[in-house]
Tab-separated table of C-alpha atoms in Angstrom:
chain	number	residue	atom	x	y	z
A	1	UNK	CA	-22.685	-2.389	-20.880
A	2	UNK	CA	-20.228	-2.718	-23.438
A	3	UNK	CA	-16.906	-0.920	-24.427
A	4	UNK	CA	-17.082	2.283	-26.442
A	5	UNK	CA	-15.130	5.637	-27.467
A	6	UNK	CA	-14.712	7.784	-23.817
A	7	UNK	CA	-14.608	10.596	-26.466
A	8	UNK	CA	-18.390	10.672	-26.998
A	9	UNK	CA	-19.126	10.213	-23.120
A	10	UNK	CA	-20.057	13.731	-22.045
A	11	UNK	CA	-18.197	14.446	-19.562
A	12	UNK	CA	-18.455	18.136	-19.761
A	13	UNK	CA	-18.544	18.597	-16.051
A	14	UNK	CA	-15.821	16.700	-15.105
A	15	UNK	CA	-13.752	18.847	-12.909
A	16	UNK	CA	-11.667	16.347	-11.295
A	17	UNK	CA	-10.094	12.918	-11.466
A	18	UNK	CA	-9.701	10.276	-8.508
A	19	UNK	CA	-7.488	7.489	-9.560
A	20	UNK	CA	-7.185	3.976	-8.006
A	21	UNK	CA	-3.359	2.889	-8.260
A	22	UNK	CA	-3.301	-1.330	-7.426
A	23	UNK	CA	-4.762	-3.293	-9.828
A	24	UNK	CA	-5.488	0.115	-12.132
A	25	UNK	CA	-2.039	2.311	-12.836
A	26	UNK	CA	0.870	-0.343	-11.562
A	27	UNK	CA	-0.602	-3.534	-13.658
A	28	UNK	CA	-3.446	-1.816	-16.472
A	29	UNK	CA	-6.429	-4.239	-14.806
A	30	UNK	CA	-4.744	-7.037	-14.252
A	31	UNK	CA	-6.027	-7.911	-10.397
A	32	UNK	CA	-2.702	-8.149	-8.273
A	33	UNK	CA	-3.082	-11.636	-7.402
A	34	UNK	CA	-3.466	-12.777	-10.992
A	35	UNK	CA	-0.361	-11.262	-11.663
A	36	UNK	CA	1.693	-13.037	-8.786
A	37	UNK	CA	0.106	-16.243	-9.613
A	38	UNK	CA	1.862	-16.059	-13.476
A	39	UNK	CA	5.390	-14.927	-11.784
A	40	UNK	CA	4.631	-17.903	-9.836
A	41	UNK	CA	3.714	-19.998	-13.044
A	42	UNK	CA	6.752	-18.556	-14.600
A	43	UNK	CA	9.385	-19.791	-12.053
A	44	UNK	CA	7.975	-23.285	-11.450
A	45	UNK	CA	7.159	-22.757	-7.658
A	46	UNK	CA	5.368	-25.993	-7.592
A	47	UNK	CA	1.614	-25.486	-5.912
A	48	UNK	CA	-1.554	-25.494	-7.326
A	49	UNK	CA	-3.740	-22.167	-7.674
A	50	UNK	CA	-6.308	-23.058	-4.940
A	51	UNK	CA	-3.336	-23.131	-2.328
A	52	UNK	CA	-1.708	-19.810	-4.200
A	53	UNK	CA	-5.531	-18.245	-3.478
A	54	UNK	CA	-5.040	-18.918	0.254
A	55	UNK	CA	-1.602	-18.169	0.611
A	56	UNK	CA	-2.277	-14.826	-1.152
A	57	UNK	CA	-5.741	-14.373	1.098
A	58	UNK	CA	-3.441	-14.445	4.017
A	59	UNK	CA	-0.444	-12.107	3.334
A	60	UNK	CA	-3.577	-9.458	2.292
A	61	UNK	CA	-4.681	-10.013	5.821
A	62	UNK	CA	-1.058	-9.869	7.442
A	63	UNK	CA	-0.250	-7.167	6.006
A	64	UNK	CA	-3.708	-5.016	6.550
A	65	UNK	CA	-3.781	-5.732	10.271
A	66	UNK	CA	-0.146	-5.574	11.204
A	67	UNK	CA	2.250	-2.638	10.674
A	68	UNK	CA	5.124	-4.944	8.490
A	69	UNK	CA	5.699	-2.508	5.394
A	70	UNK	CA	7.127	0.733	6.436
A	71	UNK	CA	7.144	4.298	5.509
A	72	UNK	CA	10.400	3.801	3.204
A	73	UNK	CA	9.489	0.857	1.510
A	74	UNK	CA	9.253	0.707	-2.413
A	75	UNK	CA	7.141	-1.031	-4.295
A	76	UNK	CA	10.116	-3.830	-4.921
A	77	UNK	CA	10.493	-4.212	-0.665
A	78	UNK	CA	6.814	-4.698	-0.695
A	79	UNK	CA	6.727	-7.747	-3.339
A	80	UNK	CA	9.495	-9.362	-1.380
A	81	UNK	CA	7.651	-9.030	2.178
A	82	UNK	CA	3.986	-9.972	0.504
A	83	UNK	CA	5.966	-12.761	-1.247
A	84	UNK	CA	7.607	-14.019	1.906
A	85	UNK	CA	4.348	-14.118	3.815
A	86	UNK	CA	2.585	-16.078	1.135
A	87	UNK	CA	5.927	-18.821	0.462
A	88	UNK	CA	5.760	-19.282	4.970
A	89	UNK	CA	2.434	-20.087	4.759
A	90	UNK	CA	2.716	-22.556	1.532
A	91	UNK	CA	5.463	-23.983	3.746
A	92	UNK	CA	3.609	-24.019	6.904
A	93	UNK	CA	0.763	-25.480	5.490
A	94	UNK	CA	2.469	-28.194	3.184
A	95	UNK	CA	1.843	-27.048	-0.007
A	96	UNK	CA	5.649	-26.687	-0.331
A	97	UNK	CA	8.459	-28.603	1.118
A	98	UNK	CA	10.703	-27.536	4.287
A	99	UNK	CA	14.012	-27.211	2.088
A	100	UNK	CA	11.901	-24.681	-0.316
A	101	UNK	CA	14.643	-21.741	-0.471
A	102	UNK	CA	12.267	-19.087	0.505
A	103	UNK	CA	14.496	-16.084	-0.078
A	104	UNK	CA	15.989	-17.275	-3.623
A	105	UNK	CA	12.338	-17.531	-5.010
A	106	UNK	CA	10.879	-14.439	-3.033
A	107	UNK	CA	13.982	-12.514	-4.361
A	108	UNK	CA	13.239	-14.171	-8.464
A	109	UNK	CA	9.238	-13.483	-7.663
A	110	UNK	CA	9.614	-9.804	-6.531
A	111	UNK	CA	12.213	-8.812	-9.451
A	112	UNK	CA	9.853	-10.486	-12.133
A	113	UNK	CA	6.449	-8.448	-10.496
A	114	UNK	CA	8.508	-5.258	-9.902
A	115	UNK	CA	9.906	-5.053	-13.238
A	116	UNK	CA	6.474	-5.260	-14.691
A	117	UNK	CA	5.108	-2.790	-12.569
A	118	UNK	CA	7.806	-0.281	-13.724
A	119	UNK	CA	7.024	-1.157	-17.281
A	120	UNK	CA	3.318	-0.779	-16.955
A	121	UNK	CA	3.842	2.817	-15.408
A	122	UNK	CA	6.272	3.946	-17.755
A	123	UNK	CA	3.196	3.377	-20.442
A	124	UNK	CA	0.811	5.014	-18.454
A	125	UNK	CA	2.959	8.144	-17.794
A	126	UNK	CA	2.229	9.878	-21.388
A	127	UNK	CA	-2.001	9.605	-20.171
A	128	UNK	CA	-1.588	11.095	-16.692
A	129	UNK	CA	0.628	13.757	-17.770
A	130	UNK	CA	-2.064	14.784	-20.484
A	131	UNK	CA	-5.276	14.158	-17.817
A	132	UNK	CA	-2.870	15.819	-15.217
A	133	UNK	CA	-2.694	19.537	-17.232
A	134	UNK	CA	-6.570	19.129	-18.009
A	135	UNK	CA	-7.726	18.184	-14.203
A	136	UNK	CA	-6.906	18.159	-10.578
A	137	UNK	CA	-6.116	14.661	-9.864
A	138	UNK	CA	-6.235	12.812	-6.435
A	139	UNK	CA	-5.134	9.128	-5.676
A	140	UNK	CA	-7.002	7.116	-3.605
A	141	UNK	CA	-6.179	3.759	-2.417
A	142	UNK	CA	-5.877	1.122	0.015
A	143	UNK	CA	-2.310	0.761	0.637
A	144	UNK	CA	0.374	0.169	3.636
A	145	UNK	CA	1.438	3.761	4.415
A	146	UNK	CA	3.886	3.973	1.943
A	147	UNK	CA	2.300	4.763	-1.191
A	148	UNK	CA	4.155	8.780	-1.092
A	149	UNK	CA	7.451	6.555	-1.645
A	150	UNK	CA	5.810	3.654	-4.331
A	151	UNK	CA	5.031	6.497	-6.316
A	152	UNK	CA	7.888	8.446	-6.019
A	153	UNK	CA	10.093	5.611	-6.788
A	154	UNK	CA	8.014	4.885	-9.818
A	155	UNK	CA	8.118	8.392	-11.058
A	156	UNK	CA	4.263	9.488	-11.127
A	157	UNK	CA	3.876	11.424	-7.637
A	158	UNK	CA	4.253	15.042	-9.167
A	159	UNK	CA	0.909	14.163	-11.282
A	160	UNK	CA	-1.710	13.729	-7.769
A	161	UNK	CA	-2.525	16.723	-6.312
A	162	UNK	CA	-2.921	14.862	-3.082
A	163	UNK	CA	-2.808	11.296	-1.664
A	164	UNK	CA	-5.764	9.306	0.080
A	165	UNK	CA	-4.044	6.161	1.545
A	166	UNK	CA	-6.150	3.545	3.654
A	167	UNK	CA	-3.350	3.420	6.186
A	168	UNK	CA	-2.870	7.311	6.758
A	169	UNK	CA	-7.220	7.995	6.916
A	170	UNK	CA	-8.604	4.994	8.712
A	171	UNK	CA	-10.752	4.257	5.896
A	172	UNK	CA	-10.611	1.501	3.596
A	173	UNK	CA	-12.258	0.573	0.402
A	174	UNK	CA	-15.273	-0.683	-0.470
A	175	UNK	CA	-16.291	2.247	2.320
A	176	UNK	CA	-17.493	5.196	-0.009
A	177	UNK	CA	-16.738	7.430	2.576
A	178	UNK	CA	-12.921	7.155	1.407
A	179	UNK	CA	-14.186	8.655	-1.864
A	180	UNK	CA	-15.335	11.203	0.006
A	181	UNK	CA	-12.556	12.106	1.450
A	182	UNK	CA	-10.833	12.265	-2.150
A	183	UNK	CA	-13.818	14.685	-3.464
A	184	UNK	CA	-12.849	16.856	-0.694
A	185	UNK	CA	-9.154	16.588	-1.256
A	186	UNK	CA	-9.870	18.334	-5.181
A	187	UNK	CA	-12.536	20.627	-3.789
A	188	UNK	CA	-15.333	20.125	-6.160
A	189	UNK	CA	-18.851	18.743	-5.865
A	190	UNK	CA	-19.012	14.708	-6.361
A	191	UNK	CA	-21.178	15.168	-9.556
A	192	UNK	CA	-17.642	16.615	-11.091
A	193	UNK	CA	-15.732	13.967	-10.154
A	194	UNK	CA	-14.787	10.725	-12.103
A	195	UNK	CA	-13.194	8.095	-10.551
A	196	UNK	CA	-11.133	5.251	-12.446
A	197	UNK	CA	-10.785	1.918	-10.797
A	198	UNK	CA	-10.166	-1.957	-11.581
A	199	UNK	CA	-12.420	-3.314	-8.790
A	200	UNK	CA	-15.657	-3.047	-9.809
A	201	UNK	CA	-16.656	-3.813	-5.867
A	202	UNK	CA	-14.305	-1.611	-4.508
A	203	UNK	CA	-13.957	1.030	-6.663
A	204	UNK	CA	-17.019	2.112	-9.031
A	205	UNK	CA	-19.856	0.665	-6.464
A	206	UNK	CA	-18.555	2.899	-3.477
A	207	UNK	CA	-17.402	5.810	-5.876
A	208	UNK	CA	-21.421	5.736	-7.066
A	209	UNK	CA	-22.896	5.516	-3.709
A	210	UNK	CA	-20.140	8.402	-2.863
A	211	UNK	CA	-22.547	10.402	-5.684
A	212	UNK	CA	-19.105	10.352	-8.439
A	213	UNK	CA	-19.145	9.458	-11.959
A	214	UNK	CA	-17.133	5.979	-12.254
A	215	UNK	CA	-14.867	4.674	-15.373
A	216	UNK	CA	-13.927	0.671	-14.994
A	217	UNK	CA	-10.757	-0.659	-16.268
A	218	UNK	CA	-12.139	-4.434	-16.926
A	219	UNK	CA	-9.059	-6.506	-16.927
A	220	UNK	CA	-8.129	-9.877	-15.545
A	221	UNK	CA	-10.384	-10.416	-12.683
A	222	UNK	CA	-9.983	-11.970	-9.218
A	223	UNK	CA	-13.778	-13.083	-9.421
A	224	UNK	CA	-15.839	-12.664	-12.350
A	225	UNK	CA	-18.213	-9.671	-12.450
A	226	UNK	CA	-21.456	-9.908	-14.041
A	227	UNK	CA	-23.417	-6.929	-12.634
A	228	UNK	CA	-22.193	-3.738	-14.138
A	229	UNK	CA	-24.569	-1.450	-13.817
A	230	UNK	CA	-23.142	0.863	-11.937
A	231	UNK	CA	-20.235	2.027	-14.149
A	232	UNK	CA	-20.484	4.569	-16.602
A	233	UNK	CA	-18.001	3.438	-18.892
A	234	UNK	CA	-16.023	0.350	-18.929
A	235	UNK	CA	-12.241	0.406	-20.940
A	236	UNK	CA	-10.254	-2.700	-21.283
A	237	UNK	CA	-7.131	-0.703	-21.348
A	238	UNK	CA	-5.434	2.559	-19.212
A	239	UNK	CA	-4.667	3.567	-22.513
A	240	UNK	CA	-7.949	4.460	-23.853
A	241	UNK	CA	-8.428	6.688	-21.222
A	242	UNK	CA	-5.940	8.971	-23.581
A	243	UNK	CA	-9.481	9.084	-25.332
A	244	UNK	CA	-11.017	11.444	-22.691
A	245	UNK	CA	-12.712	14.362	-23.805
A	246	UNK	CA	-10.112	17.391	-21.918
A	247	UNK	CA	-11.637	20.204	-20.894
């Protein structure tokens, strides 16, 4: 399937939005650990990418089985405990030195991904405020409990009608039933809903078996994704979504 104009998608019975936030509002496609491996690249912490990839594998782990990131935390506390969970285990492992100064680089890594996370919000604002007065919106996302406070922080709460976190429901993507659970939330059939997502796995194959209409923001991938069947439309940018037919 290639790219095309969401205008002429009909999408006339659309009556809701559900809206993945990592990976699709905070970096516009760009999967997360793509962008901590250039913040990496950028500040010359000396590994290769195959050791980054395990590092990173293991702080998503960490942090999904044990209750680190609390309530309070903003998206900026977040990068600095994911950081320091990935820089232990490069240490731990031997992929960096002993003397590696941990919090110096955890504190230079978090500022550079935090700061482009505000930036990439800030230009998504002007599309959810439009899609916001056209449709009900509901987030839904895996996250750590503290996504109310991420998005407050970052200035885009007010647009979700409600909040489906992974943490909060007991559910956790690629399970469709946590699309469910967001159809509900905007009280219309799943035939009405579209749901925007980077992950092509975990996003528009569970939001299709979960009987919604799927749009997939193709950006920088963690693995390369040949089947796309099961999209209906396919953007390369959050800003085309500005495209979308409003009701």
């Amino acid at each position: 399937m290639t790219n095309f104009q969401l205008s002429t998608f009909n999408f006339q019975l659309i009556k809701g939005i559900i809206f993945d936030f990592g990976g699709t509002i905070d970096t516009n496609g760009i999967h997360w650990a793509e962008v901590l491996w250039s913040a990496y690249t950028d500040a010359g912490i000396p590994v290769e990418k195959s050791a980054f990839r395990e590092a990173y594998k293991h702080g998503e782990r960490t942090l999904a089985l044990q209750p680190i990131i609390k309530p309070e935390y903003n998206f900026y506390d977040v990068l600095k405990v994911k950081t320091g969970i990935q820089f232990q285990y490069l240490t731990e492992a031997g992929y960096l030195p002993a003397s590696f100064d941990i919090p110096t680089n955890r504190e230079i890594i978090a500022c550079s991904c935090y700061n482009l996370v505000r930036e990439t919000v800030r230009k998504a604002v002007p599309v959810l405020e439009a899609l916001s007065k056209a449709y009900p919106m509901v987030l839904v996302s895996n996250f750590y409990g503290n996504i109310h406070t991420v998005l407050e922080d970052l200035g885009v709460g007010k647009y979700f009608k409600d909040i489906v976190e992974s943490a909060v429901v007991g559910v956790r993507k690629p399970d469709p039933a946590i699309f469910t659970l967001g159809v509900r939330s905007l009280g219309v059939d799943a035939a009405n809903v579209v749901v925007v997502g980077d992950s092509y796995a975990k996003d528009i194959i569970p939001a299709k078996k979960a009987g919604c209409q799927t749009i997939w923001l193709k950006g920088k991938e963690w693995e390369e994704t040949t089947d796309t069947g099961e999209a209906d439309a396919i953007i390369f940018s959050f800003d085309e979504l500005k495209n979308l037919r409003l009701s």
